[in-house]
Coordinates of C-alpha atoms in Angstrom, one line a residue:
Chain A
M18 CA 58.3 -199.8 197.5
S19 CA 55.7 -201.1 199.8
S20 CA 53.5 -203.8 198.4
F21 CA 50.2 -202.2 199.2
V22 CA 48.3 -198.9 199.3
V23 CA 45.6 -197.8 201.8
A24 CA 42.4 -196.8 200.1
L25 CA 39.5 -195.0 201.7
D26 CA 36.0 -194.1 200.4
V27 CA 34.6 -191.5 202.7
G28 CA 30.8 -191.2 202.8
G29 CA 28.5 -189.1 204.9
T30 CA 27.4 -192.1 207.0
S31 CA 30.3 -194.5 206.9
M32 CA 33.7 -194.9 205.3
K33 CA 35.1 -198.0 203.6
G34 CA 38.7 -198.8 203.8
G35 CA 41.0 -201.3 202.0
L36 CA 44.5 -202.5 201.5
V37 CA 45.2 -203.2 197.8
T38 CA 48.3 -204.5 196.3
R39 CA 49.9 -203.4 193.1
S40 CA 48.5 -206.4 191.3
G41 CA 45.0 -205.7 192.5
E42 CA 44.7 -208.1 195.4
V43 CA 42.4 -206.7 198.1
L44 CA 44.2 -207.8 201.3
R45 CA 41.8 -206.4 203.7
T46 CA 38.7 -204.3 203.9
D47 CA 37.0 -202.5 206.8
R48 CA 34.4 -200.0 207.5
R49 CA 34.0 -197.2 210.1
A50 CA 31.2 -194.7 211.0
T51 CA 31.7 -191.2 209.8
P52 CA 31.3 -189.0 212.9
R53 CA 29.7 -186.2 210.8
D54 CA 27.7 -184.9 213.8
E55 CA 30.9 -184.2 215.7
G56 CA 32.2 -181.8 213.0
P57 CA 34.8 -181.9 210.3
A58 CA 37.8 -182.1 212.6
A59 CA 36.4 -185.3 214.1
V60 CA 35.9 -186.7 210.6
V61 CA 39.5 -185.9 209.7
G62 CA 40.7 -187.5 212.9
T63 CA 38.7 -190.6 212.2
I64 CA 40.2 -190.8 208.7
R65 CA 43.7 -190.4 210.1
S66 CA 43.3 -193.2 212.7
F67 CA 41.5 -195.5 210.2
I68 CA 44.5 -195.1 207.8
D69 CA 46.9 -195.7 210.6
D70 CA 45.1 -198.9 211.7
L71 CA 44.9 -200.2 208.1
A72 CA 48.6 -199.5 207.6
V73 CA 49.4 -201.4 210.8
A74 CA 47.2 -204.3 209.7
G75 CA 49.1 -204.3 206.4
G76 CA 52.3 -204.8 208.4
G77 CA 54.1 -201.6 207.4
T78 CA 54.0 -198.3 205.6
P79 CA 51.9 -198.2 202.5
A80 CA 53.3 -197.1 199.1
G81 CA 50.6 -194.5 199.0
V82 CA 47.2 -193.4 200.2
G83 CA 44.1 -192.7 198.1
L84 CA 41.0 -191.1 199.4
A85 CA 37.6 -190.6 197.7
V86 CA 35.7 -187.7 199.4
P87 CA 32.5 -185.8 198.7
G88 CA 32.2 -182.2 197.6
L89 CA 34.7 -180.1 195.8
V90 CA 38.1 -181.7 195.6
T91 CA 41.4 -181.5 193.9
A92 CA 44.1 -184.2 193.9
D93 CA 45.8 -182.2 196.7
A94 CA 43.0 -180.8 198.9
A95 CA 39.4 -181.3 200.0
L96 CA 38.1 -177.8 199.2
Y97 CA 34.5 -178.0 200.4
S98 CA 31.8 -180.4 201.4
A99 CA 28.4 -179.3 202.5
N100 CA 27.7 -182.8 203.7
I101 CA 30.8 -183.1 206.0
G102 CA 31.4 -179.4 206.6
W103 CA 35.1 -179.1 205.9
R104 CA 36.9 -176.4 203.9
D105 CA 40.3 -176.4 202.4
V106 CA 41.8 -179.5 204.1
P107 CA 45.2 -180.3 202.5
A108 CA 45.6 -183.9 201.5
A109 CA 48.5 -184.4 203.9
D110 CA 46.2 -183.5 206.8
F111 CA 44.3 -186.8 206.3
V112 CA 47.4 -189.0 206.5
P113 CA 49.3 -189.6 209.7
L114 CA 52.2 -191.1 207.7
D115 CA 54.9 -189.6 205.4
V116 CA 53.6 -191.2 202.2
P117 CA 52.3 -189.8 199.0
V118 CA 48.6 -189.2 198.9
M119 CA 46.0 -188.4 196.2
L120 CA 42.4 -187.3 196.7
G121 CA 39.5 -187.7 194.3
H122 CA 35.8 -186.8 194.2
D123 CA 33.7 -189.7 195.5
V124 CA 31.5 -190.4 192.5
R125 CA 34.2 -189.6 190.0
T126 CA 36.6 -192.0 191.9
G127 CA 34.0 -194.7 191.6
G128 CA 33.7 -193.8 187.9
L129 CA 37.5 -194.1 187.6
A130 CA 37.4 -197.6 189.0
E131 CA 34.6 -198.6 186.6
S132 CA 36.6 -197.1 183.8
V133 CA 39.9 -198.8 184.6
L134 CA 38.6 -202.1 186.0
G135 CA 34.9 -202.3 185.7
A136 CA 32.0 -202.0 183.3
G137 CA 33.8 -199.3 181.3
R138 CA 37.0 -201.2 180.9
E139 CA 36.5 -201.7 177.1
V140 CA 35.4 -198.1 176.4
S141 CA 36.9 -194.7 177.0
D142 CA 33.9 -192.4 177.0
F143 CA 30.9 -193.2 179.1
L144 CA 28.6 -192.1 181.9
F145 CA 28.8 -193.8 185.3
L146 CA 25.5 -193.2 187.0
P147 CA 25.0 -194.6 190.5
I148 CA 21.4 -194.2 191.5
G149 CA 21.1 -194.2 195.3
T150 CA 19.9 -191.9 198.0
G151 CA 20.8 -189.1 195.5
I152 CA 22.0 -189.1 191.9
A153 CA 25.3 -187.8 190.7
G154 CA 27.2 -189.0 187.7
A155 CA 30.8 -189.4 186.6
V156 CA 31.4 -188.1 183.1
I157 CA 34.2 -190.2 181.7
V158 CA 36.2 -188.6 178.9
D159 CA 39.1 -190.5 177.3
G160 CA 39.0 -193.0 180.2
E161 CA 39.3 -190.4 183.0
P162 CA 36.5 -188.7 185.1
Y163 CA 35.9 -185.1 184.0
G164 CA 34.7 -182.7 186.7
G165 CA 34.5 -179.5 184.6
A166 CA 36.2 -176.2 185.1
A167 CA 36.1 -176.2 188.9
G168 CA 35.1 -179.7 189.8
W169 CA 31.3 -179.1 190.1
G170 CA 30.3 -181.2 187.1
G171 CA 28.4 -184.4 187.0
E172 CA 25.3 -183.1 188.7
I173 CA 23.0 -185.0 186.4
G174 CA 20.7 -185.6 189.4
H175 CA 19.7 -181.9 189.3
I176 CA 19.2 -181.3 185.6
P177 CA 15.6 -180.1 185.0
V178 CA 13.9 -183.1 183.3
F179 CA 10.3 -181.9 184.0
P180 CA 10.6 -178.1 183.8
E181 CA 7.1 -177.7 185.2
G182 CA 7.4 -180.6 187.6
E183 CA 7.9 -181.1 191.3
T184 CA 10.2 -179.0 193.5
C185 CA 13.4 -180.7 194.5
A186 CA 14.9 -180.6 197.9
C187 CA 17.6 -178.4 196.3
G188 CA 15.0 -175.8 195.5
Q189 CA 15.1 -176.3 191.7
I190 CA 12.1 -177.5 189.7
G191 CA 11.8 -180.9 188.1
C192 CA 15.2 -182.3 188.9
L193 CA 16.0 -185.9 187.9
E194 CA 16.8 -186.8 191.5
T195 CA 13.4 -185.8 192.8
Y196 CA 11.8 -188.5 190.6
A197 CA 14.4 -191.2 190.1
S198 CA 16.7 -191.5 193.1
A199 CA 16.0 -194.6 195.3
S200 CA 14.8 -192.3 198.1
A201 CA 12.5 -190.4 195.7
V202 CA 10.9 -193.6 194.6
G203 CA 10.3 -194.6 198.2
R204 CA 9.1 -191.2 199.2
R205 CA 6.8 -190.7 196.2
Y206 CA 5.2 -194.1 196.7
S207 CA 4.8 -193.5 200.4
A208 CA 3.1 -190.2 199.8
R209 CA 0.6 -191.7 197.4
A210 CA -0.1 -195.0 199.2
A211 CA 0.0 -193.4 202.6
S212 CA 2.2 -196.4 203.6
P213 CA 6.0 -196.2 203.9
A214 CA 8.1 -198.2 201.4
T215 CA 11.6 -198.4 200.2
A216 CA 12.6 -198.3 196.6
E217 CA 13.2 -202.0 196.8
Q218 CA 9.7 -202.6 198.0
V219 CA 8.3 -200.3 195.3
A220 CA 10.1 -202.4 192.8
A221 CA 8.6 -205.6 194.2
L222 CA 5.1 -204.0 194.3
T223 CA 5.5 -202.9 190.7
V224 CA 6.3 -206.5 189.7
S225 CA 3.2 -207.7 191.6
G226 CA 1.0 -205.3 189.7
D227 CA 0.4 -202.5 192.3
P228 CA -0.8 -199.6 190.2
V229 CA 0.5 -196.8 192.5
A230 CA 3.9 -198.5 192.6
A231 CA 3.9 -198.9 188.8
E232 CA 3.1 -195.2 188.3
V233 CA 5.9 -194.1 190.6
W234 CA 8.3 -196.5 188.9
D235 CA 7.2 -195.3 185.5
D236 CA 7.9 -191.7 186.5
A237 CA 11.4 -192.7 187.5
V238 CA 12.0 -194.5 184.2
E239 CA 10.6 -191.5 182.3
A240 CA 12.8 -189.0 184.1
L241 CA 15.9 -191.2 183.6
S242 CA 15.1 -191.6 179.9
L243 CA 15.0 -187.8 179.5
A244 CA 18.2 -187.3 181.4
L245 CA 20.0 -190.1 179.4
A246 CA 18.7 -188.8 176.1
T247 CA 20.1 -185.4 177.0
Y248 CA 23.5 -186.9 178.1
T249 CA 23.7 -189.0 174.9
L250 CA 23.0 -186.1 172.6
L251 CA 25.5 -183.8 174.4
L252 CA 28.3 -186.2 175.0
D253 CA 27.9 -189.2 172.7
P254 CA 28.9 -191.9 175.2
S255 CA 29.9 -195.4 174.2
A256 CA 27.8 -196.7 177.1
I257 CA 25.9 -195.8 180.2
V258 CA 26.9 -197.7 183.3
L259 CA 24.1 -197.9 185.9
G260 CA 24.9 -198.5 189.5
G261 CA 23.6 -197.8 193.0
G262 CA 20.6 -199.2 194.8
L263 CA 18.0 -198.6 192.1
A264 CA 20.0 -200.4 189.5
E265 CA 19.8 -203.5 191.7
A266 CA 16.3 -203.8 190.2
G267 CA 18.0 -205.1 187.1
P268 CA 15.8 -205.6 184.1
L269 CA 12.8 -203.9 185.8
L270 CA 14.7 -200.7 185.5
A271 CA 17.0 -201.3 182.6
D272 CA 14.6 -202.8 180.1
P273 CA 12.0 -200.1 180.0
L274 CA 14.7 -197.5 180.3
A275 CA 16.6 -198.8 177.3
D276 CA 13.4 -199.0 175.4
R277 CA 12.4 -195.4 176.1
L278 CA 15.8 -194.0 175.5
R279 CA 15.9 -195.6 172.1
K280 CA 12.5 -194.2 171.3
R281 CA 13.4 -190.7 172.4
L282 CA 16.3 -190.6 169.9
T283 CA 15.3 -190.4 166.3
F284 CA 18.4 -189.6 164.4
R285 CA 21.1 -191.5 166.3
A286 CA 21.4 -194.8 168.1
A287 CA 21.1 -195.1 171.9
P288 CA 24.2 -196.2 173.8
P289 CA 23.9 -199.5 175.5
L290 CA 23.1 -199.6 179.2
R291 CA 25.4 -201.7 181.3
P292 CA 25.2 -202.7 185.0
A293 CA 28.1 -201.4 187.1
A294 CA 30.6 -204.1 187.8
L295 CA 32.1 -203.0 191.1
G296 CA 29.1 -202.4 193.3
V297 CA 29.7 -200.7 196.6
N298 CA 33.4 -201.2 196.2
A299 CA 33.8 -198.8 193.3
G300 CA 34.8 -195.8 195.4
M301 CA 37.3 -197.8 197.5
L302 CA 38.8 -199.4 194.5
G303 CA 39.1 -196.1 192.7
A304 CA 40.8 -194.7 195.8
A305 CA 43.3 -197.6 195.6
L306 CA 44.0 -196.5 192.0
L307 CA 44.6 -193.0 193.3
G308 CA 46.9 -194.4 196.0
W309 CA 49.0 -196.2 193.4
R310 CA 49.1 -193.1 191.2
A311 CA 50.3 -191.1 194.2
A312 CA 53.0 -193.8 194.6
G313 CA 54.2 -193.3 191.0
V314 CA 52.4 -196.3 189.5
P315 CA 49.9 -194.5 187.1
D316 CA 49.0 -197.7 185.2
A317 CA 48.0 -199.6 188.2
G318 CA 44.7 -201.4 187.6
A319 CA 45.1 -202.2 183.9
T320 CA 45.9 -205.8 184.7
W321 CA 43.8 -206.2 187.9
S322 CA 41.3 -209.1 187.7
L323 CA 37.7 -208.2 188.0
D324 CA 36.9 -211.5 189.7
V325 CA 39.0 -210.7 192.7
L326 CA 37.6 -207.2 192.8
K327 CA 34.0 -208.2 192.6
S328 CA 34.2 -210.2 195.8
P329 CA 32.1 -208.2 198.4
R330 CA 34.9 -207.8 200.9
V331 CA 33.7 -204.5 202.2
A332 CA 31.8 -205.1 205.4
Chain B
M8 CA 57.9 -174.0 155.1
S9 CA 55.4 -171.9 153.2
S10 CA 54.2 -168.8 154.9
F11 CA 50.5 -169.6 154.8
V12 CA 47.8 -172.2 155.0
V13 CA 44.6 -172.6 153.1
A14 CA 41.5 -172.8 155.3
L15 CA 38.0 -173.7 154.3
D16 CA 34.7 -173.7 156.2
V17 CA 32.4 -175.9 154.2
G18 CA 28.7 -175.2 154.8
G19 CA 25.6 -176.6 153.1
T20 CA 24.9 -173.4 151.2
S21 CA 28.3 -171.8 150.8
M22 CA 31.9 -172.3 151.7
K23 CA 34.3 -169.7 153.1
G24 CA 37.9 -169.8 152.3
G25 CA 41.0 -168.0 153.6
L26 CA 44.7 -167.7 153.5
V27 CA 46.2 -167.3 156.9
T28 CA 49.8 -166.9 157.9
R29 CA 51.6 -168.5 160.8
S30 CA 51.3 -165.2 162.7
G31 CA 47.6 -165.0 162.1
E32 CA 47.4 -162.5 159.3
V33 CA 44.4 -163.2 157.1
L34 CA 45.9 -162.5 153.6
R35 CA 42.7 -163.2 151.7
T36 CA 39.2 -164.5 152.1
D37 CA 36.7 -165.7 149.5
R38 CA 33.4 -167.5 149.3
R39 CA 31.9 -170.0 146.9
A40 CA 28.5 -171.6 146.6
T41 CA 28.3 -175.2 147.7
P42 CA 26.8 -177.2 144.8
R43 CA 24.9 -179.5 147.1
D44 CA 22.2 -180.2 144.6
E45 CA 24.7 -181.6 142.2
G46 CA 25.8 -184.3 144.7
P47 CA 28.8 -185.0 146.9
A48 CA 31.3 -185.5 144.1
A49 CA 30.5 -182.0 142.8
V50 CA 31.0 -180.6 146.3
V51 CA 34.4 -182.3 146.6
G52 CA 35.3 -181.0 143.2
T53 CA 34.4 -177.5 144.1
I54 CA 36.4 -177.7 147.3
R55 CA 39.4 -179.0 145.3
S56 CA 39.3 -176.1 142.8
F57 CA 38.6 -173.6 145.6
I58 CA 41.7 -174.8 147.4
D59 CA 43.7 -174.7 144.2
D60 CA 42.6 -171.1 143.4
L61 CA 43.4 -169.9 146.9
A62 CA 46.8 -171.5 146.8
V63 CA 47.5 -169.8 143.5
A64 CA 46.3 -166.5 144.9
G65 CA 48.7 -167.0 147.8
G66 CA 51.5 -167.3 145.3
G67 CA 52.6 -170.9 146.0
T68 CA 52.0 -174.1 147.8
P69 CA 50.5 -173.7 151.3
A70 CA 52.1 -175.2 154.4
G71 CA 49.0 -177.1 155.0
V72 CA 45.2 -177.2 154.5
G73 CA 42.5 -177.2 157.1
L74 CA 38.9 -177.9 156.4
A75 CA 35.8 -177.6 158.6
V76 CA 33.0 -179.9 157.4
P77 CA 29.6 -180.9 158.7
G78 CA 28.6 -184.3 159.9
L79 CA 30.7 -187.1 161.3
V80 CA 34.4 -186.4 160.8
T81 CA 37.8 -187.4 162.0
A82 CA 41.1 -185.6 161.3
D83 CA 41.7 -187.8 158.3
A84 CA 38.3 -188.4 156.7
A85 CA 34.8 -186.9 156.3
L86 CA 32.8 -190.0 157.3
Y87 CA 29.3 -189.0 156.8
S88 CA 27.1 -185.9 156.2
A89 CA 23.3 -186.1 155.7
N90 CA 23.4 -182.5 154.6
I91 CA 26.0 -182.9 151.8
G92 CA 25.5 -186.6 151.2
W93 CA 29.1 -187.8 151.2
R94 CA 30.5 -190.9 152.9
D95 CA 34.0 -191.9 153.8
V96 CA 35.9 -189.2 151.9
P97 CA 39.6 -189.3 152.8
A98 CA 41.1 -186.0 153.7
A99 CA 43.5 -186.2 150.8
D100 CA 40.7 -186.4 148.3
F101 CA 39.7 -182.8 149.1
V102 CA 43.2 -181.4 148.3
P103 CA 44.7 -181.2 144.8
L104 CA 48.1 -180.5 146.2
D105 CA 50.7 -182.7 148.0
V106 CA 50.4 -180.9 151.4
P107 CA 49.4 -182.1 154.8
V108 CA 45.7 -181.7 155.6
M109 CA 43.5 -181.9 158.7
L110 CA 39.7 -182.0 158.9
G111 CA 37.4 -180.9 161.7
H112 CA 33.7 -180.9 162.5
D113 CA 32.2 -177.5 161.5
V114 CA 30.8 -176.4 164.8
R115 CA 33.7 -177.8 166.8
T116 CA 36.2 -176.2 164.5
G117 CA 34.5 -172.8 165.2
G118 CA 34.7 -173.7 168.9
L119 CA 38.4 -174.4 168.5
A120 CA 38.9 -171.0 167.1
E121 CA 36.9 -169.4 169.9
S122 CA 39.0 -171.4 172.4
V123 CA 42.4 -170.6 171.0
L124 CA 41.8 -167.0 169.7
G125 CA 38.3 -165.8 170.7
A126 CA 35.9 -165.5 173.5
G127 CA 37.2 -168.6 175.2
R128 CA 40.9 -167.6 175.1
E129 CA 41.2 -167.1 178.8
V130 CA 39.3 -170.2 179.8
S131 CA 39.7 -173.9 179.0
D132 CA 36.3 -175.4 179.7
F133 CA 33.3 -173.8 178.0
L134 CA 30.4 -174.3 175.7
F135 CA 30.4 -172.6 172.3
L136 CA 26.8 -172.2 171.2
P137 CA 26.1 -170.8 167.8
I138 CA 22.4 -170.2 167.4
G139 CA 21.5 -170.0 163.8
T140 CA 19.2 -171.9 161.4
G141 CA 19.9 -174.8 163.7
I142 CA 21.6 -175.2 167.0
A143 CA 24.6 -177.3 167.8
G144 CA 27.3 -176.7 170.3
A145 CA 31.0 -177.3 170.7
V146 CA 31.8 -178.8 174.1
I147 CA 35.3 -177.5 175.0
V148 CA 37.2 -179.6 177.4
D149 CA 40.7 -178.6 178.4
G150 CA 40.8 -176.1 175.6
E151 CA 39.9 -178.6 172.8
P152 CA 36.5 -179.5 171.3
Y153 CA 35.2 -182.8 172.5
G154 CA 32.9 -184.8 170.2
G155 CA 32.3 -187.8 172.3
A156 CA 33.0 -191.5 171.7
A157 CA 32.3 -191.4 167.9
G158 CA 32.0 -187.7 167.1
W159 CA 28.2 -187.3 167.4
G160 CA 28.4 -185.1 170.6
G161 CA 27.4 -181.5 170.9
E162 CA 23.8 -182.0 169.8
I163 CA 22.4 -179.6 172.4
G164 CA 19.9 -178.4 169.9
H165 CA 18.1 -181.7 170.2
I166 CA 18.0 -182.2 173.9
P167 CA 14.4 -182.4 175.2
V168 CA 13.9 -179.2 177.1
F169 CA 10.1 -179.4 177.1
P170 CA 9.3 -183.2 177.2
E171 CA 5.6 -182.6 176.5
G172 CA 6.2 -179.8 174.0
E173 CA 6.2 -179.4 170.2
T174 CA 7.5 -182.0 167.8
C175 CA 10.9 -181.1 166.2
A176 CA 11.7 -181.6 162.5
C177 CA 14.0 -184.4 163.7
G178 CA 10.9 -186.3 165.1
Q179 CA 11.8 -185.9 168.7
I180 CA 9.7 -184.0 171.2
G181 CA 10.5 -180.6 172.7
C182 CA 14.0 -180.1 171.3
L183 CA 15.8 -176.9 172.2
E184 CA 16.2 -176.1 168.5
T185 CA 12.4 -176.2 167.8
Y186 CA 12.0 -173.3 170.1
A187 CA 15.2 -171.3 170.1
S188 CA 16.9 -171.5 166.7
A189 CA 16.7 -168.4 164.6
S190 CA 14.5 -170.2 162.1
A191 CA 12.3 -171.5 164.9
V192 CA 11.8 -168.0 166.3
G193 CA 10.8 -166.8 162.8
R194 CA 8.6 -169.8 162.1
R195 CA 6.8 -169.7 165.4
Y196 CA 6.0 -166.0 165.2
S197 CA 4.9 -166.4 161.6
A198 CA 2.5 -169.2 162.5
R199 CA 1.0 -167.2 165.3
A200 CA 0.8 -163.8 163.6
A201 CA 0.0 -165.2 160.2
S202 CA 2.6 -162.9 158.8
P203 CA 6.1 -164.0 157.9
A204 CA 9.0 -162.7 159.9
T205 CA 12.7 -163.4 160.4
A206 CA 14.2 -163.9 163.9
E207 CA 15.7 -160.4 163.5
Q208 CA 12.3 -158.9 162.8
V209 CA 10.8 -160.8 165.8
A210 CA 13.5 -159.3 168.0
A211 CA 12.6 -155.8 166.7
L212 CA 8.9 -156.5 167.3
T213 CA 9.7 -157.7 170.8
V214 CA 11.4 -154.5 171.6
S215 CA 8.5 -152.5 170.2
G216 CA 6.1 -154.3 172.5
D217 CA 4.4 -156.7 170.1
P218 CA 2.9 -159.3 172.5
V219 CA 3.0 -162.3 170.1
A220 CA 6.7 -161.6 169.3
A221 CA 7.4 -161.2 173.0
E222 CA 5.8 -164.6 173.7
V223 CA 7.8 -166.3 171.0
W224 CA 11.0 -164.6 172.2
D225 CA 10.2 -165.6 175.8
D226 CA 9.8 -169.3 174.8
A227 CA 13.2 -169.2 173.1
V228 CA 14.8 -167.7 176.2
E229 CA 13.0 -170.2 178.4
A230 CA 14.2 -173.1 176.3
L231 CA 17.7 -171.8 176.2
S232 CA 17.8 -171.3 180.0
L233 CA 16.8 -174.9 180.5
A234 CA 19.4 -176.2 178.1
L235 CA 22.1 -174.1 179.7
A236 CA 21.1 -175.0 183.2
T237 CA 21.5 -178.7 182.2
Y238 CA 24.8 -178.1 180.5
T239 CA 26.1 -176.2 183.5
L240 CA 25.1 -178.9 186.0
L241 CA 26.6 -181.6 183.9
L242 CA 29.8 -180.0 182.7
D243 CA 30.5 -177.1 185.0
P244 CA 31.8 -174.7 182.3
S245 CA 33.8 -171.5 183.0
A246 CA 31.7 -169.7 180.5
I247 CA 29.0 -170.1 177.8
V248 CA 29.9 -168.4 174.5
L249 CA 26.9 -167.4 172.4
G250 CA 27.2 -167.0 168.7
G251 CA 25.2 -167.2 165.5
G252 CA 22.3 -165.0 164.2
L253 CA 20.2 -165.0 167.3
A254 CA 23.0 -163.8 169.5
E255 CA 23.2 -160.7 167.3
A256 CA 20.2 -159.6 169.4
G257 CA 22.7 -158.9 172.1
P258 CA 21.2 -157.9 175.5
L259 CA 17.7 -158.7 174.3
L260 CA 18.7 -162.3 174.4
A261 CA 21.6 -162.4 176.8
D262 CA 20.1 -160.3 179.7
P263 CA 16.9 -162.4 180.3
L264 CA 18.8 -165.6 179.6
A265 CA 21.5 -164.8 182.2
D266 CA 18.8 -163.9 184.6
R267 CA 16.8 -167.1 184.2
L268 CA 19.8 -169.3 184.1
R269 CA 20.9 -167.8 187.5
K270 CA 17.4 -168.4 188.9
R271 CA 17.2 -172.0 187.7
L272 CA 20.4 -172.8 189.7
T273 CA 20.0 -172.9 193.4
F274 CA 23.1 -174.5 194.7
R275 CA 25.7 -173.3 192.3
A276 CA 26.6 -170.1 190.5
A277 CA 25.7 -169.7 186.8
P278 CA 28.6 -169.3 184.4
P279 CA 28.9 -166.0 182.6
L280 CA 27.5 -165.7 179.1
R281 CA 29.8 -164.1 176.6
P282 CA 29.3 -163.1 173.0
A283 CA 31.4 -165.0 170.5
A284 CA 34.4 -163.0 169.3
L285 CA 34.9 -164.3 165.8
G286 CA 31.5 -164.1 164.2
V287 CA 31.0 -165.8 160.9
N288 CA 34.8 -166.3 160.6
A289 CA 35.0 -168.8 163.5
G290 CA 34.9 -171.9 161.3
M291 CA 37.4 -170.6 158.7
L292 CA 39.8 -169.5 161.4
G293 CA 39.5 -172.8 163.2
A294 CA 40.2 -174.5 159.9
A295 CA 43.3 -172.3 159.6
L296 CA 44.4 -173.6 163.0
L297 CA 43.9 -177.2 161.8
G298 CA 45.9 -176.3 158.6
W299 CA 48.8 -175.2 160.8
R300 CA 48.5 -178.2 163.0
A301 CA 48.7 -180.4 159.9
A302 CA 51.8 -178.5 158.9
G303 CA 53.4 -179.3 162.3
V304 CA 52.7 -176.1 164.1
P305 CA 50.4 -177.2 166.9
D306 CA 50.6 -174.0 168.9
A307 CA 49.6 -171.7 166.0
G308 CA 47.0 -169.2 167.1
A309 CA 48.3 -168.6 170.7
T310 CA 49.8 -165.3 169.7
W311 CA 47.3 -164.3 166.9
S312 CA 45.7 -160.9 167.4
L313 CA 42.0 -160.8 167.9
D314 CA 41.8 -157.4 166.3
V315 CA 43.1 -158.6 163.0
L316 CA 40.8 -161.7 163.1
K317 CA 37.6 -159.8 164.0
S318 CA 37.7 -157.8 160.8
P319 CA 34.9 -159.1 158.7
R320 CA 36.9 -160.1 155.7
V321 CA 34.8 -163.0 154.7
A322 CA 32.5 -161.8 151.9

């Protein structure tokens, strides 16, 4: 068997690729733009050539290929993505080589990596919540991501936390995402202060005592505390793993959030909040686990070192 | 192997017992008061003598015993129940006979029965939501009830649907249960109309055009639609199975609830709402499945006839 797999995390803007050995060494990482504007066939073509180039760089045929993709996905096909525009693409169509391949949902594949290698390594039931441009979660049940009956689960960003609140871009009312995503924090501050700002800038302004920033930040914390209370009561997780851009704020987010979550729950303890361990590499590393599963090595990852994996090799 | 198991569904007020054959014939059912006021030891004693009496009535030693109990529970022990007051009771302590025994959480055991024999027979991922004096749910994942990391999951009755709403008896704000349980519907009408009424009477008053009843009913539907939208987005169920006293209202509850749930979801379909199939027998029948599992017959129930099981044999 070849000593490495090719792993790809396909996003709407760019895709991250890697070569990962069976012992968890990341031999190489690379990044390419996702040509979404050119249509789904162009995206599939770019994925194919990216895989081919990575395999050549690895010096041979990989043992397997793993891909994390957005939308509705099974292990064998990318069924649908509004973001990329494809429908019913068989896994084999993504791969120009005759090697086993396995697909996974992007957020859930990141959650798989956090479960097997990362912040969820010691627990088997948790929520992986990356808070970025949007918010979606990976519900981890018995160590594996759970997508529900058809794979549409994990849409915690669109649960109604404020039922009489603001209208979300999705058309629903009071969604978590419309208050607490990194883009929402930037957007809501910019609208109030009539001055554009990113979530990172809003975080800095909050620290420096800006009252408008503090209010917007507080709304995000409040919305998150409601969503996490709901998740906790429904699914009794051992931990909640926070990732994505907003979690980079560290204690500015985690401390008040943990405090409010605890106060919202009167008859049970709150689960601990933990920072994600794998950062922007989570999806690619999860795809590497899928690649090794496709190659017939289902326990790959159990012995991988987190130190190697944390190195920010993805460009 | 003996031809029957003893099954008990232990509630705070009464316990339902049954003798159920391997082919799903309910040979006998019975009911006893739960002597909760006399303390946990008395409850355990009543369970023991009830099991003994049922076994004698069955004409011999059962193949196994299954018990559905409230609180925190594993297959081998009743760890904690605020309602009954026990702590760390080993499964064997409930059973005066030397036969295998398996415990289950009360609501989740009812959900197991609906999954294996009832309204969830055709699907593997759904929510079983009995709406009675209180509200708790059974999260069914891959055909089996899922209790979370420690067994505290399923508390959908206490998710915050109206974050600035009324205070629940649990101390939290805006819980589903404080608007939509059968007792909440009765209590909220009684407070407004200054005239006591049960949820059943509020339903009848709603049909007859009473505006106060209609408003209370509407609040319950609204709260449920929020909770079910949240559940749907998080866990993508194939169906939502409604049971308990409030679901007896039939279309008066289900029709507006299905309508609002559909309207709350803009980017995905709503799962169908189905009435529970097993009624008040769900817990006892689930306990029978546990008894057969304890006896080494894990697939018991797959061939049981729903017609037999639906007969309201429990006194």
